[in-house]
mmCIF file of C-alpha atoms in Angstrom:
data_model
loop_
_atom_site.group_PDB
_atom_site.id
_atom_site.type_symbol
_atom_site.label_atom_id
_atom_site.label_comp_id
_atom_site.label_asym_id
_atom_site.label_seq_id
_atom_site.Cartn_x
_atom_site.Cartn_y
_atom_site.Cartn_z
ATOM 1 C CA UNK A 263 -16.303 20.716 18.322
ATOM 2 C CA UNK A 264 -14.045 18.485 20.444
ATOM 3 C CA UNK A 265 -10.434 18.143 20.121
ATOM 4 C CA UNK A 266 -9.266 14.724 19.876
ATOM 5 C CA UNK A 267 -5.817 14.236 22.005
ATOM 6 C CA UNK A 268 -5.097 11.243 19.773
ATOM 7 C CA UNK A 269 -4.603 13.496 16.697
ATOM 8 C CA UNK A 270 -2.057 15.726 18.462
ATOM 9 C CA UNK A 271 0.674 13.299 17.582
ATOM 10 C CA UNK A 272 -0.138 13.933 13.609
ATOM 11 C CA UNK A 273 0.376 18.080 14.439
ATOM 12 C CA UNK A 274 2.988 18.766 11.529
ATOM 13 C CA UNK A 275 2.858 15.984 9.504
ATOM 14 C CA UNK A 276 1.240 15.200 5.910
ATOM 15 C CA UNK A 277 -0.973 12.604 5.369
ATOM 16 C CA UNK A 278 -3.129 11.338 2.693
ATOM 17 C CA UNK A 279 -6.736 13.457 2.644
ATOM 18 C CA UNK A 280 -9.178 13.293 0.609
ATOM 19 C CA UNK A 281 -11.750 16.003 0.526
ATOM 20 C CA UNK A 282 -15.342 16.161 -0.877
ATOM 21 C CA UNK A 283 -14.507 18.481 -4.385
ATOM 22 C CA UNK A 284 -11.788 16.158 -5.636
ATOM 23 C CA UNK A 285 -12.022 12.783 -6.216
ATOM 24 C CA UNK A 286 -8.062 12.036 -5.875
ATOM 25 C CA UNK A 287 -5.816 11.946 -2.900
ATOM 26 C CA UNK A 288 -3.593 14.471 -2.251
ATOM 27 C CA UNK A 289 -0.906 15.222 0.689
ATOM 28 C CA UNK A 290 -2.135 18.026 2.779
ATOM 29 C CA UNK A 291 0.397 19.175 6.001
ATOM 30 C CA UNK A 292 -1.866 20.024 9.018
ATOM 31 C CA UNK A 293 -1.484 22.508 10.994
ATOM 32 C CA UNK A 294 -1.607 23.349 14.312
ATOM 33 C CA UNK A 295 -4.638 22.335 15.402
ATOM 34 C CA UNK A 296 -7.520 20.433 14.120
ATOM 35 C CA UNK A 297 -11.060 18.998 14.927
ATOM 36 C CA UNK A 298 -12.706 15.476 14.910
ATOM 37 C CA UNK A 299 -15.938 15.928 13.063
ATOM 38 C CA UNK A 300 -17.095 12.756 13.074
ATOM 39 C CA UNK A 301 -16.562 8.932 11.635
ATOM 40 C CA UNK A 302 -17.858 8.751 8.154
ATOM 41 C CA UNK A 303 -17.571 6.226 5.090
ATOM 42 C CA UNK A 304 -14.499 7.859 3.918
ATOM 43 C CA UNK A 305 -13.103 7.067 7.108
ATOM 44 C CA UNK A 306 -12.381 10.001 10.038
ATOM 45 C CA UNK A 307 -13.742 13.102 8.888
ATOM 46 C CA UNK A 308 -10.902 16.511 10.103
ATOM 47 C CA UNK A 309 -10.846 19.793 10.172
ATOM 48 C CA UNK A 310 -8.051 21.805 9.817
ATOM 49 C CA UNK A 311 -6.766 25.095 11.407
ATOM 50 C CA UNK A 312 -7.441 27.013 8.344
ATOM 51 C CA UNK A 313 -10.979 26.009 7.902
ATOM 52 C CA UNK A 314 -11.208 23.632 5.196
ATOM 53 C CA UNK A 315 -11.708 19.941 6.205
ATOM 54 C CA UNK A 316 -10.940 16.257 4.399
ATOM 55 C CA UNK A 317 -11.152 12.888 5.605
ATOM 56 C CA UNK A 318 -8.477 10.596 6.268
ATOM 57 C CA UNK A 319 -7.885 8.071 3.260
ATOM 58 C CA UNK A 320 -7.916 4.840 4.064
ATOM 59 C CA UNK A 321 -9.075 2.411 6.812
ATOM 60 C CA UNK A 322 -5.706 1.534 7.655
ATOM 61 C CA UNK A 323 -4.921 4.829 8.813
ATOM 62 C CA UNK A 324 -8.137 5.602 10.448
ATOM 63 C CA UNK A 325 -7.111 2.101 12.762
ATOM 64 C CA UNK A 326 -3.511 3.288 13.170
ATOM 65 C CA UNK A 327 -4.623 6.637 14.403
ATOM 66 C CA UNK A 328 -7.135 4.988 17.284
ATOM 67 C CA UNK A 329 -4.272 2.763 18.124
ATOM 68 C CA UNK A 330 -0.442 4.386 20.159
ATOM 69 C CA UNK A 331 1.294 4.242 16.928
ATOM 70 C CA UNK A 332 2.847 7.332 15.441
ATOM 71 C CA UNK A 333 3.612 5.512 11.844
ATOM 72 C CA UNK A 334 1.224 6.211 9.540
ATOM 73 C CA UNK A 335 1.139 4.048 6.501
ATOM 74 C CA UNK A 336 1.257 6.093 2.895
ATOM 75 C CA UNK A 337 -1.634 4.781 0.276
ATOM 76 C CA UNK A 338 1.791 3.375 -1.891
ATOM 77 C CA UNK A 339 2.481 1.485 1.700
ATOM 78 C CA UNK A 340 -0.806 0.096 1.953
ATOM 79 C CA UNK A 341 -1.211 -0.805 -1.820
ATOM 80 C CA UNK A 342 2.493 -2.398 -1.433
ATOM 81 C CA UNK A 343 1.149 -4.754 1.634
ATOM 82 C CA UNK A 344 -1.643 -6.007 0.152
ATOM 83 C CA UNK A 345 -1.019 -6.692 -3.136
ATOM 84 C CA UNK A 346 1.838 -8.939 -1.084
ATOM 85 C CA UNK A 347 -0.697 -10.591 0.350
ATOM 86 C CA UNK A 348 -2.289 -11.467 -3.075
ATOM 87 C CA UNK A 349 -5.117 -8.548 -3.068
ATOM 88 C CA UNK A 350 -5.883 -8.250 -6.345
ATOM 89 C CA UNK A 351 -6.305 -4.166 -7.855
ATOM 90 C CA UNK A 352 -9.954 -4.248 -7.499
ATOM 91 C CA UNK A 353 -9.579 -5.507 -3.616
ATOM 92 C CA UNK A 354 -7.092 -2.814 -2.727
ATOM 93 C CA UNK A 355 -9.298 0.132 -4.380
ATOM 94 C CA UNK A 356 -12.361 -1.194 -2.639
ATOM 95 C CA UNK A 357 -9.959 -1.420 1.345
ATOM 96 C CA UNK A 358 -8.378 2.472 -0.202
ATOM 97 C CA UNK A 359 -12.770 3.549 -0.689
ATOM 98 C CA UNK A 360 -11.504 4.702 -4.214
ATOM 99 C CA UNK A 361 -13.360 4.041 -7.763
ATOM 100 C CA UNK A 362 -12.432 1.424 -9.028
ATOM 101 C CA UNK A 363 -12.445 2.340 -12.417
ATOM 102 C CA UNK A 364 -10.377 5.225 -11.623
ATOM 103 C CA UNK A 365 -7.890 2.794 -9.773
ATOM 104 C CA UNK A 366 -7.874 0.022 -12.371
ATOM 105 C CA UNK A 367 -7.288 3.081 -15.171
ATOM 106 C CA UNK A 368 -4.071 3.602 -13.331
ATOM 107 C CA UNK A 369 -3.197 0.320 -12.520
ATOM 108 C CA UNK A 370 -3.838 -0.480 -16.104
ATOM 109 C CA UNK A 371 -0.679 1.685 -17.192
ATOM 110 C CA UNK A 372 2.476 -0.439 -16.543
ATOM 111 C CA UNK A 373 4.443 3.357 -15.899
ATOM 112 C CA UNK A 374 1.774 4.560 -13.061
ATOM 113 C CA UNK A 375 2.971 4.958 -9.611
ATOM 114 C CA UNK A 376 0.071 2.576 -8.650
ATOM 115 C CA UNK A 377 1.549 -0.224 -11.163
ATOM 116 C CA UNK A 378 5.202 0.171 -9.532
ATOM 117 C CA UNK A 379 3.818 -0.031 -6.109
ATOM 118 C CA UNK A 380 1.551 -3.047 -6.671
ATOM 119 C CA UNK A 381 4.443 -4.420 -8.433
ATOM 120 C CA UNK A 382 7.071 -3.955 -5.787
ATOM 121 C CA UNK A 383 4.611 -5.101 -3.135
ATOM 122 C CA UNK A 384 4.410 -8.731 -4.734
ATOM 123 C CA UNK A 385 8.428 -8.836 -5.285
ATOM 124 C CA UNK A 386 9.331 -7.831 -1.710
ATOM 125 C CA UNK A 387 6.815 -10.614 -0.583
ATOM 126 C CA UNK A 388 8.062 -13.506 -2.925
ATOM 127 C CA UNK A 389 11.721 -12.218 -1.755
ATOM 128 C CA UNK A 390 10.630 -12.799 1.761
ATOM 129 C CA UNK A 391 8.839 -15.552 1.086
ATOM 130 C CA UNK A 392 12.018 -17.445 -1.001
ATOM 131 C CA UNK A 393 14.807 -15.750 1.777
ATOM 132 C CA UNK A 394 13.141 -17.862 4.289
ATOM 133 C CA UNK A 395 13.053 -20.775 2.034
ATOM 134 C CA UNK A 396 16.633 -20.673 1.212
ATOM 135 C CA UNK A 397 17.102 -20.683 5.003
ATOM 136 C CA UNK A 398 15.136 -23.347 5.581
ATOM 137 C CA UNK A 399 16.808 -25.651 2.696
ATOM 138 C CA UNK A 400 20.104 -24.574 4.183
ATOM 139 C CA UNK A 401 19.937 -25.878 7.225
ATOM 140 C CA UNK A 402 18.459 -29.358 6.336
ATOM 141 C CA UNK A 403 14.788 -28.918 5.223
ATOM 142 C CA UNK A 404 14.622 -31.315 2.716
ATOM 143 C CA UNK A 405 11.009 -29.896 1.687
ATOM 144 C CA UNK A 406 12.235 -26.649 1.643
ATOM 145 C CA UNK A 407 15.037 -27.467 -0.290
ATOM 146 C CA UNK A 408 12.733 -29.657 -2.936
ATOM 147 C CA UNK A 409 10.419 -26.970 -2.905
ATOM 148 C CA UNK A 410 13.352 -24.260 -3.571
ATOM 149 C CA UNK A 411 14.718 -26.357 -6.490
ATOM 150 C CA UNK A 412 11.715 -26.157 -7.742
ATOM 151 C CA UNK A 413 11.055 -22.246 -7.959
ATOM 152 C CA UNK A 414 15.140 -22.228 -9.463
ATOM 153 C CA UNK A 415 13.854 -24.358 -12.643
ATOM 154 C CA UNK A 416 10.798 -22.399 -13.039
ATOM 155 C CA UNK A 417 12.757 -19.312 -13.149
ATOM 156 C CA UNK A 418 15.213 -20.666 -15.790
ATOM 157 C CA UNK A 419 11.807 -21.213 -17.623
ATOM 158 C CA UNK A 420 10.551 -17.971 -17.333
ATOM 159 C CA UNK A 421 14.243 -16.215 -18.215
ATOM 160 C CA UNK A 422 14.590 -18.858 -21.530
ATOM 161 C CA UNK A 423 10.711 -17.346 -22.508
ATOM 162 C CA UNK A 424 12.411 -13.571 -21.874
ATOM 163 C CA UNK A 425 15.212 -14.242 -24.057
ATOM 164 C CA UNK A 426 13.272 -15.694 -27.239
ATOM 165 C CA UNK A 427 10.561 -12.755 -26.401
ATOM 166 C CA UNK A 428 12.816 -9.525 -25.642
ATOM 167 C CA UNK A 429 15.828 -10.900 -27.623
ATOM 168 C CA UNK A 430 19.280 -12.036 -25.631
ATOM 169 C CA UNK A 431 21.057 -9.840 -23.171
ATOM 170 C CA UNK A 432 24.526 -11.201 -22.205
#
């Protein structure tokens, strides 16, 4: 086997594996040294110092490690970014190469990790996305300003429908 110089920068670190007798991802620490076996569907195919092997998870990480970046995103990173980029749950288990049934049984449940991160990945975007729009109305954009107005009323809406739903907090 050859060693791969662009994996030395991963020596010590954990990162998402997933290995061919169990179908869920796990966090794994590598070791001192590892192999490049070979590209695969699942991504980059290693093999660690103490023999057993896994593949990296996702495609995102497979680019980041052929690229000079030493940030490697988590699967909750990746399902955060592109459910903020309106992915739907079936899209991100198909870009994560996980069954989708498996995924959708997760995201399904409103407690599961996968719920909180999709979840959190469309609030951070709409929070960026109406930051910059309050910037722009405050320094003259009347569109932006219209258009901020706008998401203000709808959100009165949407906290009136809570209240007669859930019952009134004050």
């Amino acid at each position: 086997m050859v060693k791969d110089k662009r994996l030395e920068k991963l020596i010590g670190k954990s990162m998402v594996v997933i290995n061919k007798d169990h179908p869920h991802y796990h966090r794994l620490g590598i070791g001192k040294s590892f192999d490049k076996l070979a590209h695969g569907d699942f991504g980059l195919a290693l093999e660690f110092e103490d023999g057993s092997s896994g593949y990296v998870f996702s495609a995102a990480e497979v680019k980041l490690l052929q690229e000079e970046s030493d940030l490697l995103l988590s699967t909750e990173d990746i399902i955060e970014k592109l459910a903020g980029c309106n992915y739907g749950p079936r899209e991100i288990a198909m870009y994560l190469d996980m069954s989708e049934k498996t995924f959708m049984k997760a995201w399904l449940d409103k407690t599961s990790a996968i719920r909180h991160h999709y979840e959190k990945g469309k609030l951070e975007a709409d929070f960026d996305i109406n930051q910059k729009l309050l910037d722009n109305a405050k320094t003259g954009n009347i569109t932006a300003a219209q258009q901020y107005f706008k998401q203000v009323e709808e959100r009165k809406v949407q906290d009136l429908k809570a209240q007669i739903y859930y019952g009134s907090e004050t």
